[in-house]
Coordinates of N, CA and C in Angstrom, one line a residue:
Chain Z
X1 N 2.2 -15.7 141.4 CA 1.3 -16.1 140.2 C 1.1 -14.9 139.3
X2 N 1.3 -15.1 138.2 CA 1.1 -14.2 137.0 C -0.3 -13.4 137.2
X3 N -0.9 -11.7 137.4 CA -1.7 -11.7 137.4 C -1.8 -9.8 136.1
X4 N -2.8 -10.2 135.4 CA -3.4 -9.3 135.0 C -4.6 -9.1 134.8
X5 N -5.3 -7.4 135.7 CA -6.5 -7.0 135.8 C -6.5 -6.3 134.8
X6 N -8.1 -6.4 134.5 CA -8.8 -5.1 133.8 C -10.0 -4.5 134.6
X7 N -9.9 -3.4 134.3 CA -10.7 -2.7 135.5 C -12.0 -3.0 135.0
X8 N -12.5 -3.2 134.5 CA -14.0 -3.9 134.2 C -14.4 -5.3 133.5
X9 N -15.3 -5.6 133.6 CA -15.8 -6.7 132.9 C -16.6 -6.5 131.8
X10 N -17.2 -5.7 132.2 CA -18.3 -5.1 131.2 C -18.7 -3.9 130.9
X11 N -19.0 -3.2 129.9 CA -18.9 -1.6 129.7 C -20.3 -1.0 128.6
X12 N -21.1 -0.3 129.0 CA -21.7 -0.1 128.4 C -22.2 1.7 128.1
X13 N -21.7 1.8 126.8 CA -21.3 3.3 126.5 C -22.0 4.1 125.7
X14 N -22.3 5.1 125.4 CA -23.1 5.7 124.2 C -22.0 5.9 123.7
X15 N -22.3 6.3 122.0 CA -21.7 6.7 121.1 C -21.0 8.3 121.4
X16 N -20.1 8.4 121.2 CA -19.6 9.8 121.1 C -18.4 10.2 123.1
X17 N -19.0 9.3 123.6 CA -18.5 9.3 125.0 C -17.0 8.7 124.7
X18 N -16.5 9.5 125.7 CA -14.7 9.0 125.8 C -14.6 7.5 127.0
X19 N -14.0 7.0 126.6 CA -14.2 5.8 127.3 C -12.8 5.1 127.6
X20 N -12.6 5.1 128.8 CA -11.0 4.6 129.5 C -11.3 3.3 129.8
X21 N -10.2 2.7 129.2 CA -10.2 0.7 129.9 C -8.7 0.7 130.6
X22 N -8.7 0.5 131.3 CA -8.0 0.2 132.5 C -7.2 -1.2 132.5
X23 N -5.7 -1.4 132.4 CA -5.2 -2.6 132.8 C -3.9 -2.2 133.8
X24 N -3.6 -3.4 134.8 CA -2.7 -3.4 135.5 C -1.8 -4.9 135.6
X25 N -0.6 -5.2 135.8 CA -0.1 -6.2 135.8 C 1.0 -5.8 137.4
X26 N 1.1 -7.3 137.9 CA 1.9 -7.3 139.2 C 3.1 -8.0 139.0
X27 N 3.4 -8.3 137.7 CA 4.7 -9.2 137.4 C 5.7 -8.5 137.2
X28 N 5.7 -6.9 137.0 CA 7.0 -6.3 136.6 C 7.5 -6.4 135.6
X29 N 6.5 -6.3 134.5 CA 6.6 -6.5 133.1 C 6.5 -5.4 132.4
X30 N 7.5 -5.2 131.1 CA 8.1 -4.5 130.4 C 7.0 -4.0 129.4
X31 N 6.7 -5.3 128.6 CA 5.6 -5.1 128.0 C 4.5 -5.1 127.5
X32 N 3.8 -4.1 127.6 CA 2.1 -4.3 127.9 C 1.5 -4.0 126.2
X33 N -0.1 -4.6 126.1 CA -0.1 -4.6 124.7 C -2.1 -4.4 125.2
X34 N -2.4 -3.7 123.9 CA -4.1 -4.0 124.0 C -4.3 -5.1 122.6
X35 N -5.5 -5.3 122.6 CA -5.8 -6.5 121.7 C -7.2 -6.1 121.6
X36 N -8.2 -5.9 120.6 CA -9.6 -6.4 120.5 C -10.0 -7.6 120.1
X37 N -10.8 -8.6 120.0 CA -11.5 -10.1 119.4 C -12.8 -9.8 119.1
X38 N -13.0 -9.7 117.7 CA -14.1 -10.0 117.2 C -14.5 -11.4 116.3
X39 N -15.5 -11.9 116.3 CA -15.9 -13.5 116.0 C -15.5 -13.1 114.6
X40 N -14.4 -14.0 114.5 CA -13.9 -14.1 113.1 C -12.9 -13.4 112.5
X41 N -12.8 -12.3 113.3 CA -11.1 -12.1 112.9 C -10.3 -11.9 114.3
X42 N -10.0 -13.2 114.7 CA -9.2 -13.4 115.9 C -8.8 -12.1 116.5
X43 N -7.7 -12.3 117.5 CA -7.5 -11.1 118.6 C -6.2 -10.1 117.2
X44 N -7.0 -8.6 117.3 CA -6.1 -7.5 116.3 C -5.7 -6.6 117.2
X45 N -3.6 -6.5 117.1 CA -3.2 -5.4 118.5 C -3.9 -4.2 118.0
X46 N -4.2 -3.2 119.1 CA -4.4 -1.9 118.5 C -3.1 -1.0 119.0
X47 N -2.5 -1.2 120.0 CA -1.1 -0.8 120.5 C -0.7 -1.4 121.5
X48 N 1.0 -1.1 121.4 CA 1.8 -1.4 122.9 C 2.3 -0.6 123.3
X49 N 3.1 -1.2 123.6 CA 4.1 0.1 124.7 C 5.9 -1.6 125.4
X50 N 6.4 -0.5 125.3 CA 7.6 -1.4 125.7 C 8.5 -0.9 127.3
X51 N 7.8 0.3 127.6 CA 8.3 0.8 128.5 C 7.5 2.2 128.8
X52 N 8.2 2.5 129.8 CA 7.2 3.5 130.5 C 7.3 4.6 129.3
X53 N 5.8 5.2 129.1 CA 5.5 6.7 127.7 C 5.9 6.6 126.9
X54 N 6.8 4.8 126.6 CA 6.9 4.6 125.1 C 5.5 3.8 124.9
X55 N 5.3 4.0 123.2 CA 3.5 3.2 122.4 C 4.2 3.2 120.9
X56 N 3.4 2.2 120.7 CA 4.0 1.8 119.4 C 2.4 1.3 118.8
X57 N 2.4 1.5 117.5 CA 1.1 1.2 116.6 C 0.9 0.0 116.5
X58 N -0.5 -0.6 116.6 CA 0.1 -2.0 116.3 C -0.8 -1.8 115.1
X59 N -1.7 -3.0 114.6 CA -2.6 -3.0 113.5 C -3.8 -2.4 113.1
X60 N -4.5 -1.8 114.0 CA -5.8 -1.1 114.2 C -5.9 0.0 114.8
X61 N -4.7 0.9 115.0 CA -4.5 2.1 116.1 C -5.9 2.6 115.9
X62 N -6.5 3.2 114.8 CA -7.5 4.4 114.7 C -8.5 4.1 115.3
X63 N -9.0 5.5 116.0 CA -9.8 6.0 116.8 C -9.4 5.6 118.4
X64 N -8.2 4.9 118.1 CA -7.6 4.8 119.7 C -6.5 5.2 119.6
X65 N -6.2 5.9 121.7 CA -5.3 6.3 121.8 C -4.8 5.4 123.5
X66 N -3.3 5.9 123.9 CA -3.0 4.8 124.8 C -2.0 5.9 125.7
X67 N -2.1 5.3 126.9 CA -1.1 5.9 128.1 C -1.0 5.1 128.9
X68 N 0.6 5.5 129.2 CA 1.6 4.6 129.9 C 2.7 5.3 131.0
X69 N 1.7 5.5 131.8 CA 2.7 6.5 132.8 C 3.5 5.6 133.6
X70 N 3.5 4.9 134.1 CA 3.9 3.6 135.4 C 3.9 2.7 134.7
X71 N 4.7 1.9 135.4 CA 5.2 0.6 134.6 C 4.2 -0.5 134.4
X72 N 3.4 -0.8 135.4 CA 2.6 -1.4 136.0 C 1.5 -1.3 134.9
X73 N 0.6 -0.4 134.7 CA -0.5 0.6 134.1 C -0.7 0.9 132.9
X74 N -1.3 0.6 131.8 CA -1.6 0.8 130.5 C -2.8 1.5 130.3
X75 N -3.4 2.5 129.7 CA -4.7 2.6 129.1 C -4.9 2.9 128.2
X76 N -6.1 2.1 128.0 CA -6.5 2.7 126.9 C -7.9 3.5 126.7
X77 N -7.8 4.5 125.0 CA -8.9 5.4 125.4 C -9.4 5.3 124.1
X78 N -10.6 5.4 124.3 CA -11.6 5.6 123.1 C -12.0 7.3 123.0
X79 N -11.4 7.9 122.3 CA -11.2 9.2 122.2 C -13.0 10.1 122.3
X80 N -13.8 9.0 120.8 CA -15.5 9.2 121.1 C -15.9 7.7 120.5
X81 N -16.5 7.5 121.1 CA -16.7 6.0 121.3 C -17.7 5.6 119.7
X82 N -17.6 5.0 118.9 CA -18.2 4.7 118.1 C -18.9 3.1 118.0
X83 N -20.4 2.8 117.1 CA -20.9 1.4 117.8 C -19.7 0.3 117.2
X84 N -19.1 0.4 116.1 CA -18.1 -0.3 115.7 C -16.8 -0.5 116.7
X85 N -16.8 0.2 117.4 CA -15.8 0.0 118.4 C -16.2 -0.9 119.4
X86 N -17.4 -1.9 119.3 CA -18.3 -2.6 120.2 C -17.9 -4.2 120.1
X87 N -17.0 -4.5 121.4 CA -15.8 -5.4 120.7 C -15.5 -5.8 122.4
X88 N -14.7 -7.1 122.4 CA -14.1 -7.7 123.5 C -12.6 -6.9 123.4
X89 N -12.3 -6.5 124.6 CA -10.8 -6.1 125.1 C -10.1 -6.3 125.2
X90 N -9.0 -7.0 124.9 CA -7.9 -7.7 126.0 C -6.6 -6.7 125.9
X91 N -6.6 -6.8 127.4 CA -4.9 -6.4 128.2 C -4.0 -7.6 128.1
X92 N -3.0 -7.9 127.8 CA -1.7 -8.1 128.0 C -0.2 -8.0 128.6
X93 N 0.6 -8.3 128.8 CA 1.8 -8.0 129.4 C 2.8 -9.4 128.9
X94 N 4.3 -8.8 129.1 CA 5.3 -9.9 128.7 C 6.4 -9.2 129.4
X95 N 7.8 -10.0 129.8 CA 8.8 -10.0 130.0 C 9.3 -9.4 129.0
X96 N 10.3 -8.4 128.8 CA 11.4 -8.0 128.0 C 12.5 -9.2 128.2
X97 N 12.5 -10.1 128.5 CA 13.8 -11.2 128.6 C 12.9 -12.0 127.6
X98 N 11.5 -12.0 127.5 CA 10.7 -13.0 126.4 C 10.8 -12.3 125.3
X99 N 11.5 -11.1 125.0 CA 10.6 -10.2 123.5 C 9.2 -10.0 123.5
X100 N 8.3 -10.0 122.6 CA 6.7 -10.1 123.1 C 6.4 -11.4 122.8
X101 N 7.0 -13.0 123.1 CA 6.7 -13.8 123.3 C 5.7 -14.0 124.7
X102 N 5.6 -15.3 125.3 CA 4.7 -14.9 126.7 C 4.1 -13.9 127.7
X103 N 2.9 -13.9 126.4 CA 2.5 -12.6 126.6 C 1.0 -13.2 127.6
X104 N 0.6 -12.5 128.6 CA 0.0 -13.1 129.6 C -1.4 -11.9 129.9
X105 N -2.5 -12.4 129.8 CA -3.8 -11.8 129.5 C -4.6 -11.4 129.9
X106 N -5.0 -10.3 129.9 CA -6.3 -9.7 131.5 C -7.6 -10.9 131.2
X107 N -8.5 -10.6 131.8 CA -9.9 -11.7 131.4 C -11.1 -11.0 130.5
X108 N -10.4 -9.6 130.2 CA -10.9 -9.1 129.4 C -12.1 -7.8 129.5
X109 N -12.5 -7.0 128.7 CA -13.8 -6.2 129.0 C -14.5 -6.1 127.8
X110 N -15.5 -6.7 128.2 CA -16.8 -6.6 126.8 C -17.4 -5.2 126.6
X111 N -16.8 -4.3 126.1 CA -17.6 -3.3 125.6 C -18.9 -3.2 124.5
X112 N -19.7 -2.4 125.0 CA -20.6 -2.3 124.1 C -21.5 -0.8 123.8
X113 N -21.1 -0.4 122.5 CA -21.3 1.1 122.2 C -22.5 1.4 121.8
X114 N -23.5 2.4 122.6 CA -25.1 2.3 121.6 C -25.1 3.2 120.8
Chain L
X1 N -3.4 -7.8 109.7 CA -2.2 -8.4 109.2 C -1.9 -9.6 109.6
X2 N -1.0 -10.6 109.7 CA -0.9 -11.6 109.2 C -1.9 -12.5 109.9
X3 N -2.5 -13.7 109.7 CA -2.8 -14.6 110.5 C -2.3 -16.4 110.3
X4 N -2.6 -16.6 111.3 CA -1.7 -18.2 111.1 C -2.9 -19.2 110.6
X5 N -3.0 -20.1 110.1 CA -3.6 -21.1 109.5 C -3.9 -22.1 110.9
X6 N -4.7 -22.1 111.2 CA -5.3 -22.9 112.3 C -5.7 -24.1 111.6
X7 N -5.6 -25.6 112.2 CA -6.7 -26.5 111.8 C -6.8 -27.5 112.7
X8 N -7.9 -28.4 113.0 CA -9.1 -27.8 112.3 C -9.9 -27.0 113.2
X9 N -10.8 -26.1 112.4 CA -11.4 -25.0 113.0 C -12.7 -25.6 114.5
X10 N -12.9 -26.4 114.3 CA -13.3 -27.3 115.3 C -13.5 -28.7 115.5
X11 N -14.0 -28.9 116.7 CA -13.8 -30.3 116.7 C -15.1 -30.8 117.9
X12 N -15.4 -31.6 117.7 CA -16.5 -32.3 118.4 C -15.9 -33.6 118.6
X13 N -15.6 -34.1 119.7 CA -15.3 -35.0 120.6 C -15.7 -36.1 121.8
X14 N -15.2 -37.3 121.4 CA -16.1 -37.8 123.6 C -14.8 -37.6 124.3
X15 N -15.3 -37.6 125.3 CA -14.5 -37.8 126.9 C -13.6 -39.1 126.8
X16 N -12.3 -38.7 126.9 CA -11.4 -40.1 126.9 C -10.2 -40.1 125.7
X17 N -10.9 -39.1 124.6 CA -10.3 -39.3 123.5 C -8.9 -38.4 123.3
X18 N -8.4 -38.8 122.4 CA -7.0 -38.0 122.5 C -7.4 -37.0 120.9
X19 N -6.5 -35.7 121.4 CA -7.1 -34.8 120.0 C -5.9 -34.0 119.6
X20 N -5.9 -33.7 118.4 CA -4.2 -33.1 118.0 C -5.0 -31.5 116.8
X21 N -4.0 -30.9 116.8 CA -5.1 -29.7 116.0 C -3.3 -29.0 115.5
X22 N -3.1 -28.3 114.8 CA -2.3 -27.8 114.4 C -2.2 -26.4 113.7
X23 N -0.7 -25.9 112.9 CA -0.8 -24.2 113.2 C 0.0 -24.4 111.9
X24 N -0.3 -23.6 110.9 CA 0.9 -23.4 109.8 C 1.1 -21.8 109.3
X25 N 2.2 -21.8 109.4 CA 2.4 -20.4 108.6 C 3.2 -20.3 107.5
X26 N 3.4 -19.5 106.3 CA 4.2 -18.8 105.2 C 5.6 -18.5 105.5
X27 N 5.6 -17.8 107.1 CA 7.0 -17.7 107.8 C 7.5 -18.4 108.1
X28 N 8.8 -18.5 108.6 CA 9.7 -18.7 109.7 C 9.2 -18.2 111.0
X29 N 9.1 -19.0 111.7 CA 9.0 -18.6 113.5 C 9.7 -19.0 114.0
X30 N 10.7 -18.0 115.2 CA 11.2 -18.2 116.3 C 10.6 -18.7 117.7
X31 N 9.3 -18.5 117.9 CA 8.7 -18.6 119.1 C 7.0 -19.4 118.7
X32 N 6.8 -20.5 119.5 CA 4.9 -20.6 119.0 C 5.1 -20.7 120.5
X33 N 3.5 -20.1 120.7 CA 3.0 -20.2 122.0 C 1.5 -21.1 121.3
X34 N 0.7 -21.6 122.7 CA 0.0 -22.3 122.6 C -0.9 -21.6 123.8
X35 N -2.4 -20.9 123.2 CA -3.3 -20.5 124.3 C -4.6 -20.7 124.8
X36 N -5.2 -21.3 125.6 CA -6.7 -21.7 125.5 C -7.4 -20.4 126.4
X37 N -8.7 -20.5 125.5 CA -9.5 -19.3 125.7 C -10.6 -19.7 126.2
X38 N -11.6 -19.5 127.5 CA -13.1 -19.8 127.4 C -13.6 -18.9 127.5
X39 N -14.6 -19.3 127.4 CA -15.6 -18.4 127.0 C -15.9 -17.2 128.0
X40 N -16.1 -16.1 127.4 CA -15.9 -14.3 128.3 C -14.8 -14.1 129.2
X41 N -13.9 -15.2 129.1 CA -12.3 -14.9 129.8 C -11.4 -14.7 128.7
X42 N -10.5 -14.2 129.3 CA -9.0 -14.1 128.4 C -8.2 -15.2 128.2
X43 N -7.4 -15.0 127.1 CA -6.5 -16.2 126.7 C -5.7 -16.4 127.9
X44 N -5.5 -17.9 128.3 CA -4.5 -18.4 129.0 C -3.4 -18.9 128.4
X45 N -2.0 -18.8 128.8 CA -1.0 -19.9 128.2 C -0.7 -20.9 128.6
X46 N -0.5 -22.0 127.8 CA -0.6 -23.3 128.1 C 1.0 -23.7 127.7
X47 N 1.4 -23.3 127.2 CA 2.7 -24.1 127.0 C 3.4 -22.8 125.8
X48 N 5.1 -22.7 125.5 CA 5.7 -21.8 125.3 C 6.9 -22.6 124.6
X49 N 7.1 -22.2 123.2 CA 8.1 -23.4 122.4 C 9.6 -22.5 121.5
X50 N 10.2 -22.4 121.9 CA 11.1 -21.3 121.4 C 12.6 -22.2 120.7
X51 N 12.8 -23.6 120.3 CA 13.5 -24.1 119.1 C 13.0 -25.1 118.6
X52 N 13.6 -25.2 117.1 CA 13.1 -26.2 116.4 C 12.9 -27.4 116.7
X53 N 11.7 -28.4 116.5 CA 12.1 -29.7 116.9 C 11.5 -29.7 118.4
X54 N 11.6 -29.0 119.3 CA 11.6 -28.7 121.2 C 9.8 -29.3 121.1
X55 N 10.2 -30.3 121.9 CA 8.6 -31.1 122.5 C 8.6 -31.0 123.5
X56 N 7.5 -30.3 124.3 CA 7.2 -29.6 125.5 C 5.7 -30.1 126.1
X57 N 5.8 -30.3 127.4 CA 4.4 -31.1 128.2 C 4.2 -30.3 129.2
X58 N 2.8 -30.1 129.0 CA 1.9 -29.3 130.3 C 1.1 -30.0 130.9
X59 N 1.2 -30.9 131.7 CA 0.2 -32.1 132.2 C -0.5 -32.8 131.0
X60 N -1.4 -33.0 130.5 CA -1.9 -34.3 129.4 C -2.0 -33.0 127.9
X61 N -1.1 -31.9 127.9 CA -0.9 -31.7 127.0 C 0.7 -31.1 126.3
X62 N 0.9 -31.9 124.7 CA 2.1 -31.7 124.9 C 2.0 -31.2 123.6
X63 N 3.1 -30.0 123.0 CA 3.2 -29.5 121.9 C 4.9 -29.3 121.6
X64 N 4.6 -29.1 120.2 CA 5.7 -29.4 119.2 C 6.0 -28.2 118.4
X65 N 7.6 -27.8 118.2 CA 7.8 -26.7 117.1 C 8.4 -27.4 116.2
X66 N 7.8 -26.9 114.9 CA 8.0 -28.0 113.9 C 9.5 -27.6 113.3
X67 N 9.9 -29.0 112.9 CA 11.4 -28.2 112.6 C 11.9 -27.5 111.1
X68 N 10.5 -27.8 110.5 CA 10.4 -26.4 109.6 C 10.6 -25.4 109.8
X69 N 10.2 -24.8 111.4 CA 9.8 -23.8 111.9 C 8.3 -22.9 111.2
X70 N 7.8 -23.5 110.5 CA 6.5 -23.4 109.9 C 5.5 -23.6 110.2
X71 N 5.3 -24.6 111.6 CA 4.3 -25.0 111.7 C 4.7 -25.6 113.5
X72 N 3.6 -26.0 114.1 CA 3.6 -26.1 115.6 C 2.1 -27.2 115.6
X73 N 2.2 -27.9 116.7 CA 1.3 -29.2 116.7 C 0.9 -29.2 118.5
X74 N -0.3 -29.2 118.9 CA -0.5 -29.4 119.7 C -1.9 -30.5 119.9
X75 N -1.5 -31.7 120.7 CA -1.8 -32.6 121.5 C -2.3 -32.8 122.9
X76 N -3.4 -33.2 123.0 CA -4.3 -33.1 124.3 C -4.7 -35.0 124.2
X77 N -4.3 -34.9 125.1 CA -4.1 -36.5 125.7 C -5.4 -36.8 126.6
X78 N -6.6 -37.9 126.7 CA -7.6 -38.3 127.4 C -8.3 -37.4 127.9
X79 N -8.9 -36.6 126.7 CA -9.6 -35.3 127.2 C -10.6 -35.3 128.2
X80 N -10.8 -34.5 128.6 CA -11.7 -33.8 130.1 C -12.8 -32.9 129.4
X81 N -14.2 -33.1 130.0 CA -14.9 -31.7 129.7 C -14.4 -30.5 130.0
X82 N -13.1 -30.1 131.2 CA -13.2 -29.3 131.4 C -12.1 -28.7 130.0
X83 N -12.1 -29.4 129.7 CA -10.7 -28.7 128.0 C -11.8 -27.9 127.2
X84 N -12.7 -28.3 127.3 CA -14.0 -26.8 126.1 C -13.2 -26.3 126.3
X85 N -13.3 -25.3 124.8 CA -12.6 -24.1 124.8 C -11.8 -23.9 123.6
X86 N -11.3 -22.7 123.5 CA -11.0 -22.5 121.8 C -9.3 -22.2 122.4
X87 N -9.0 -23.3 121.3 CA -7.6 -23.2 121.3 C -6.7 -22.3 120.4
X88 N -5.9 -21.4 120.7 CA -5.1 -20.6 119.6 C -3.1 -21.0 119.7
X89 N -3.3 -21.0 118.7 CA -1.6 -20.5 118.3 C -1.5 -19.6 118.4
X90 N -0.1 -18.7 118.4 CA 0.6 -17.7 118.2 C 2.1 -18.1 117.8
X91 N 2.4 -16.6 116.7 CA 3.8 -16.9 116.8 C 4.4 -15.6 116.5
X92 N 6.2 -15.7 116.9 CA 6.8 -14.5 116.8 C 7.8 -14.6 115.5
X93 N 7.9 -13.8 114.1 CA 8.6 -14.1 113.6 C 10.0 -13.2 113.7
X94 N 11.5 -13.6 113.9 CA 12.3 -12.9 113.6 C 12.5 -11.9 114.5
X95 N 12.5 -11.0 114.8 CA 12.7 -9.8 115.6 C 11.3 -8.5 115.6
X96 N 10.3 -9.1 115.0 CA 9.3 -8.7 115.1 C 8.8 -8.2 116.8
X97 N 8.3 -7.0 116.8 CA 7.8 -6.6 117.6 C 6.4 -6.9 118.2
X98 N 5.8 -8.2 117.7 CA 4.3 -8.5 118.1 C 3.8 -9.5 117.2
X99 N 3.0 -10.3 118.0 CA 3.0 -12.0 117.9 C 2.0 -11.9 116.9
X100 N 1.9 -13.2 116.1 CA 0.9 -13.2 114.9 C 0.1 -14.2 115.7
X101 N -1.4 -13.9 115.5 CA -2.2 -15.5 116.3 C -2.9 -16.2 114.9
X102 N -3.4 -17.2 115.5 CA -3.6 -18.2 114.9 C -5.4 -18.1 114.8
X103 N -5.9 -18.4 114.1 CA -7.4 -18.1 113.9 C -8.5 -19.4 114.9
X104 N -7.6 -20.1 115.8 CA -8.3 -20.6 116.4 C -8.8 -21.8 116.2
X105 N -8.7 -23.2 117.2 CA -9.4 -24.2 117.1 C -10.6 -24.9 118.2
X106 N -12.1 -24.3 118.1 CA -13.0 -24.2 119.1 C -13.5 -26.4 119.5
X107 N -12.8 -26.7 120.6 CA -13.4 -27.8 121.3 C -14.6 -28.2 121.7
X108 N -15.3 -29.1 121.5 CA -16.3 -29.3 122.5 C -16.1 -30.2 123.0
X109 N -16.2 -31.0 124.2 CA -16.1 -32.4 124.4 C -17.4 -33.0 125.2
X110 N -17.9 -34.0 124.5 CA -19.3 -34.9 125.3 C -18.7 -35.9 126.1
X111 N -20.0 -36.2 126.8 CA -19.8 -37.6 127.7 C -20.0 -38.4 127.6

């Protein structure tokens, strides 16, 4: 069964703090992606990655940055956490035989910046 | 950047009834995916449509890639309370590196 974790559920940070979110996938998938969702402007990538220590920009890169050592492992990092950066998370993953078609979803981590 | 035309943006419902919601875009798409989301969890996929015309069934729900390739249609057959939940599109246009979503169609369903 398709699984992707994120290492938290919930995250609660001051401003200016560096802040790691954590995803892992067990399907042996190629491509892993972050996403934020805020009410009203649906889910925006902020990056991917298509392979191991490769990242690619997606829509929203700034004030984030991303590592991809293992195949499995994505993170992401909030370099100094700002309250605007106070937003729902989502991890991702897809087959490279899909392209970034079926892309399959962690359950997410509600961050929140004071 | 881009988003897909979702409609309609919601929908209030009874139990029993059959519900159809749909996705349009400006583009050409190669790929619509179809994802339901509840509430403080991550999107699930429900169904995956990759040529024109291709009508695809996931238990009492079945979706369509239009053969405009413009637009995608999904149908939910004798709804269940357990269907709450906000439904999204997605799609891949062309050789694009990263899926466009759809702005969402939020369910409720009574009894």
């Amino acid at each position: 069964d398709v699984k992707v974790t994120q290492s938290s559920r919930y995250l609660v940070k001051r401003t200016g703090e560096k802040v790691f979110l954590e995803c892992v996938q067990d399907m042996d998938h190629e491509n892993m992606f972050w996403y934020r969702q805020d009410p009203g402007l649906g889910l925006r990538l902020i990056y991917f990655s298509y392979d191991v220590k490769m990242k690619e920009k997606g829509d929203i890169p700034e004030g984030y940055s991303v590592s991809r050592e293992k195949k499995e492992r994505f993170s992401l990092i909030l370099e100094s956490a700002s309250t605007n950066q106070t937003s729902m998370y989502l991890c991702a993953s897809s087959p490279r035989a899909r392209g970034v078609g079926e892309q399959y979803f962690g359950p997410g981590t509600r961050l929140t910046v004071t | 950047g881009q988003q897909l035309n979702q409609s309609p943006q919601s929908m209030f419902i009874q139990e029993g009834e059959d519900v159809s919601m749909n996705c349009t875009s400006s583009s050409i798409f190669n790929t619509w995916l179809w994802y339901k989301q509840e509430p403080g969890e991550g999107p699930v996929l429900l169904i995956a449509l990759y040529k024109a015309g291709e009508l695809t069934s996931n238990g009492r729900l079945t979706a369509q890639f239009g053969i405009t390739r413009k637009d995608s249609f999904l149908n939910i057959s004798a709804s269940i309370p357990s269907d709450v939940g906000i439904y999204f599109c997605a799609g891949r246009t062309g050789t694009a590196s990263k899926l466009t979503f759809g702005t969402g169609t939020r369910l409720q369903v009574t009894l």
